[in-house]
Short mmCIF file of C-alpha atoms in Angstrom, two decimals:
data_model
loop_
_atom_site.label_atom_id
_atom_site.label_comp_id
_atom_site.label_asym_id
_atom_site.label_seq_id
_atom_site.Cartn_x
_atom_site.Cartn_y
_atom_site.Cartn_z
CA MET U 1 90.13 129.78 118.30
CA LEU U 2 92.47 131.04 115.19
CA ARG U 3 95.95 130.17 117.06
CA HIS U 4 94.22 126.99 118.01
CA LEU U 5 92.74 125.69 114.11
CA GLY U 6 97.13 127.17 113.60
CA HIS U 7 98.47 125.36 116.17
CA TYR U 8 96.15 121.98 114.65
CA VAL U 9 96.76 122.88 110.87
CA ARG U 10 100.40 122.03 112.15
CA ASP U 11 100.10 119.34 114.51
CA SER U 12 97.91 117.61 111.84
CA LYS U 13 99.87 117.98 109.27
CA LYS U 14 103.25 116.27 111.69
CA ILE U 15 101.98 113.02 112.23
CA LEU U 16 100.44 112.93 108.18
CA ASP U 17 103.38 113.18 106.97
CA ALA U 18 105.12 110.49 109.60
CA TRP U 19 102.47 108.85 108.55
CA ASP U 20 103.57 108.98 105.30
CA THR U 21 106.98 108.20 105.93
CA TYR U 22 105.91 104.73 107.56
CA SER U 23 103.05 104.07 105.36
CA ASP U 24 105.51 104.58 102.30
CA GLU U 25 108.43 102.08 104.61
CA HIS U 26 106.52 100.07 105.40
CA THR U 27 104.33 98.89 102.23
CA ASP U 28 105.23 97.40 98.64
CA LEU U 29 104.69 98.26 95.66
CA ASP U 30 101.17 97.57 95.57
CA GLY U 31 100.46 99.56 99.00
CA TRP U 32 99.51 96.23 101.59
CA PRO U 33 101.81 96.34 104.31
CA TYR U 34 104.01 93.84 105.36
CA ASP U 35 103.38 92.92 108.30
CA GLU U 36 99.60 94.00 109.03
CA ASN U 37 99.26 94.26 112.70
CA ALA U 38 102.40 96.08 113.27
CA TYR U 39 100.91 98.48 110.35
CA GLY U 40 97.48 98.66 112.27
CA LEU U 41 99.13 99.80 114.73
CA ARG U 42 101.18 102.55 113.76
CA GLN U 43 97.51 103.75 111.36
CA SER U 44 95.65 103.84 115.21
CA ARG U 45 98.41 105.85 116.63
CA ARG U 46 98.09 108.34 113.45
CA ASP U 47 94.58 108.60 114.43
CA ALA U 48 94.94 109.30 118.19
CA ASP U 49 97.41 111.52 117.88
CA THR U 50 95.27 113.62 115.02
CA ALA U 51 92.23 113.56 117.68
CA GLU U 52 93.82 114.51 120.56
CA ALA U 53 95.67 117.28 118.94
CA PHE U 54 91.70 118.66 117.89
CA GLU U 55 90.63 118.90 120.90
CA PRO U 56 90.96 121.96 121.86
CA LEU U 57 89.84 123.19 118.48
CA ARG U 58 86.15 121.61 119.58
CA TYR U 59 84.66 123.75 121.17
CA GLY U 60 85.18 126.88 119.68
CA ALA U 61 85.00 125.27 116.29
CA ARG U 62 81.45 126.38 115.84
CA LEU U 63 81.98 129.82 116.27
CA LEU U 64 84.85 129.78 114.24
CA LEU U 65 82.62 128.83 111.61
CA ALA U 66 80.10 131.46 112.51
CA THR U 67 81.97 134.07 112.37
CA ALA U 68 83.44 132.77 109.06
CA GLU U 69 80.12 132.92 107.23
CA THR U 70 79.79 135.88 108.62
CA GLN U 71 82.69 137.49 107.84
CA LEU U 72 82.66 135.68 104.25
CA ALA U 73 79.36 137.31 103.69
CA ARG U 74 80.20 141.12 104.17
CA LEU U 75 82.70 139.96 102.17
CA PRO U 76 83.39 142.68 99.08
CA THR U 77 83.24 139.86 95.54
CA ASN U 78 86.51 141.25 95.26
CA LEU U 79 87.90 139.57 97.74
CA MET U 80 86.50 136.11 97.92
CA GLN U 81 88.00 132.56 96.82
CA ALA U 82 84.87 131.18 94.53
CA ARG U 83 86.68 128.03 96.75
CA TRP U 84 85.85 129.59 100.25
CA VAL U 85 81.33 128.58 100.11
CA TYR U 86 82.87 124.74 99.52
CA GLN U 87 85.58 124.58 102.10
CA LEU U 88 83.41 126.29 105.12
CA GLY U 89 80.29 123.42 103.42
CA VAL U 90 83.23 120.74 104.44
CA LEU U 91 84.34 121.60 107.68
CA HIS U 92 80.31 122.04 108.34
CA THR U 93 79.50 118.32 107.61
CA ALA U 94 82.61 117.38 108.88
CA PHE U 95 81.78 119.32 112.41
CA ASP U 96 78.48 117.80 112.41
CA ARG U 97 79.94 113.73 111.90
CA LEU U 98 82.55 114.76 115.01
CA GLY U 99 79.96 115.54 117.04
CA GLU U 100 77.18 112.43 115.88
CA LEU U 101 80.42 110.01 116.09
CA HIS U 102 81.32 111.63 119.62
CA GLU U 103 78.25 110.98 120.94
CA GLN U 104 78.03 107.43 119.16
CA TRP U 105 82.04 106.86 121.35
CA LEU U 106 79.84 107.96 125.12
CA LEU U 107 76.94 105.61 124.10
CA ALA U 108 79.34 103.64 123.68
CA ARG U 109 81.81 103.77 126.50
CA ASP U 110 78.86 103.89 128.77
CA ALA U 111 77.54 100.35 127.32
CA LEU U 112 81.66 98.79 128.18
CA PRO U 113 81.81 95.89 130.23
CA ALA U 114 82.09 97.80 134.03
CA GLY U 115 85.79 96.76 134.12
CA ALA U 116 87.06 98.09 130.66
CA ALA U 117 89.05 101.01 131.83
CA PRO U 118 91.23 102.64 129.49
CA GLY U 119 94.26 100.23 128.77
CA SER U 120 92.10 97.11 128.29
CA PRO U 121 91.53 95.88 125.88
CA ASP U 122 87.65 96.42 125.43
CA PHE U 123 88.44 99.58 126.00
CA ASP U 124 90.76 100.69 123.93
CA ASP U 125 89.92 98.14 120.79
CA ALA U 126 86.74 100.86 120.82
CA LEU U 127 88.06 104.02 121.67
CA ALA U 128 90.52 102.88 118.15
CA GLU U 129 87.16 101.83 116.02
CA HIS U 130 86.01 105.46 117.49
CA HIS U 131 88.86 107.47 116.31
CA ALA U 132 88.84 105.43 113.13
CA GLU U 133 85.73 106.62 111.64
CA SER U 134 86.52 109.89 112.60
CA TRP U 135 89.85 110.39 110.99
CA SER U 136 89.14 111.85 107.17
CA TYR U 137 85.96 113.89 109.57
CA LEU U 138 89.97 115.40 111.07
CA ASP U 139 91.67 115.25 108.45
CA ASP U 140 88.92 117.45 106.45
CA TRP U 141 89.41 119.86 109.26
CA ALA U 142 93.13 120.04 108.60
CA THR U 143 92.85 120.18 104.58
CA HIS U 144 90.16 123.34 104.80
CA GLY U 145 90.71 124.60 107.87
CA HIS U 146 92.87 126.68 106.16
CA ALA U 147 89.92 129.14 104.40
CA LEU U 148 89.31 130.55 108.21
CA ARG U 149 92.35 131.99 108.45
CA GLU U 150 91.88 132.96 104.75
CA ILE U 151 88.13 134.70 104.93
CA ASN U 152 89.23 136.23 108.32
CA THR U 153 92.40 137.48 106.95
CA ALA U 154 90.43 139.40 103.77
CA ALA U 155 87.47 140.58 106.18
CA ARG U 156 90.43 142.08 108.68
CA LYS U 157 91.43 144.09 104.92
CA ALA U 158 88.52 144.95 103.34
CA PRO U 159 87.14 148.70 103.55
CA SER U 160 84.48 149.02 106.86
CA PRO U 161 81.63 149.95 104.97
CA LEU U 162 80.85 152.72 106.94
CA ALA U 163 84.37 154.72 106.42
CA ALA U 164 83.04 153.62 102.34
CA ALA U 165 80.29 156.24 103.36
CA SER U 166 81.74 158.19 105.07
CA ALA U 167 83.66 159.55 102.02
CA PHE U 168 80.52 160.63 100.49
CA LEU U 169 79.38 162.65 103.36
CA PRO U 170 80.19 166.30 101.88
CA VAL U 171 82.47 168.47 104.24
CA ARG U 172 81.10 171.34 105.78
CA PRO U 173 83.39 173.98 105.98
CA THR U 174 84.62 174.72 109.55
CA ALA U 175 84.13 178.44 111.33
CA ALA U 176 87.85 180.57 111.24
CA ARG U 177 88.79 181.19 114.48
CA LYS U 178 89.66 184.82 115.38
#
């Protein structure tokens, strides 16, 4: 799952960088788009691409969060970053909200007219709205997701409590061979 997270963080950064370039080139100095329709379509593409990039991570995200919380609770304080607790909170909130939005999308999709399929205006507009509502939470994962990898790295480098305990056990003299 950490590999999926790494792919998502990398891919979402590429998507956002491409969006920033587009936005810079297609807005005036005050940030207003030259062509609102084209700008909106490009923004919808950014949202959809980001949602698609998150899909492989969606099913293991809760496990990643739980593992990071367990690892963080066992880390010695000298290996912790104060920001990790905050970042885990942001990721939890974003993931929960993404779940709620996904449920709302499923209800909205099921309420569409019978002929509304991918490619139809009704379906595509509803999906674009869902992606737009989800984008900021997906961006939270892109922004703070690296904390899960950092926590995992710190946990792997932390001394084992068992190793530390065995350092204090008395050494028994071994019997000499005859």
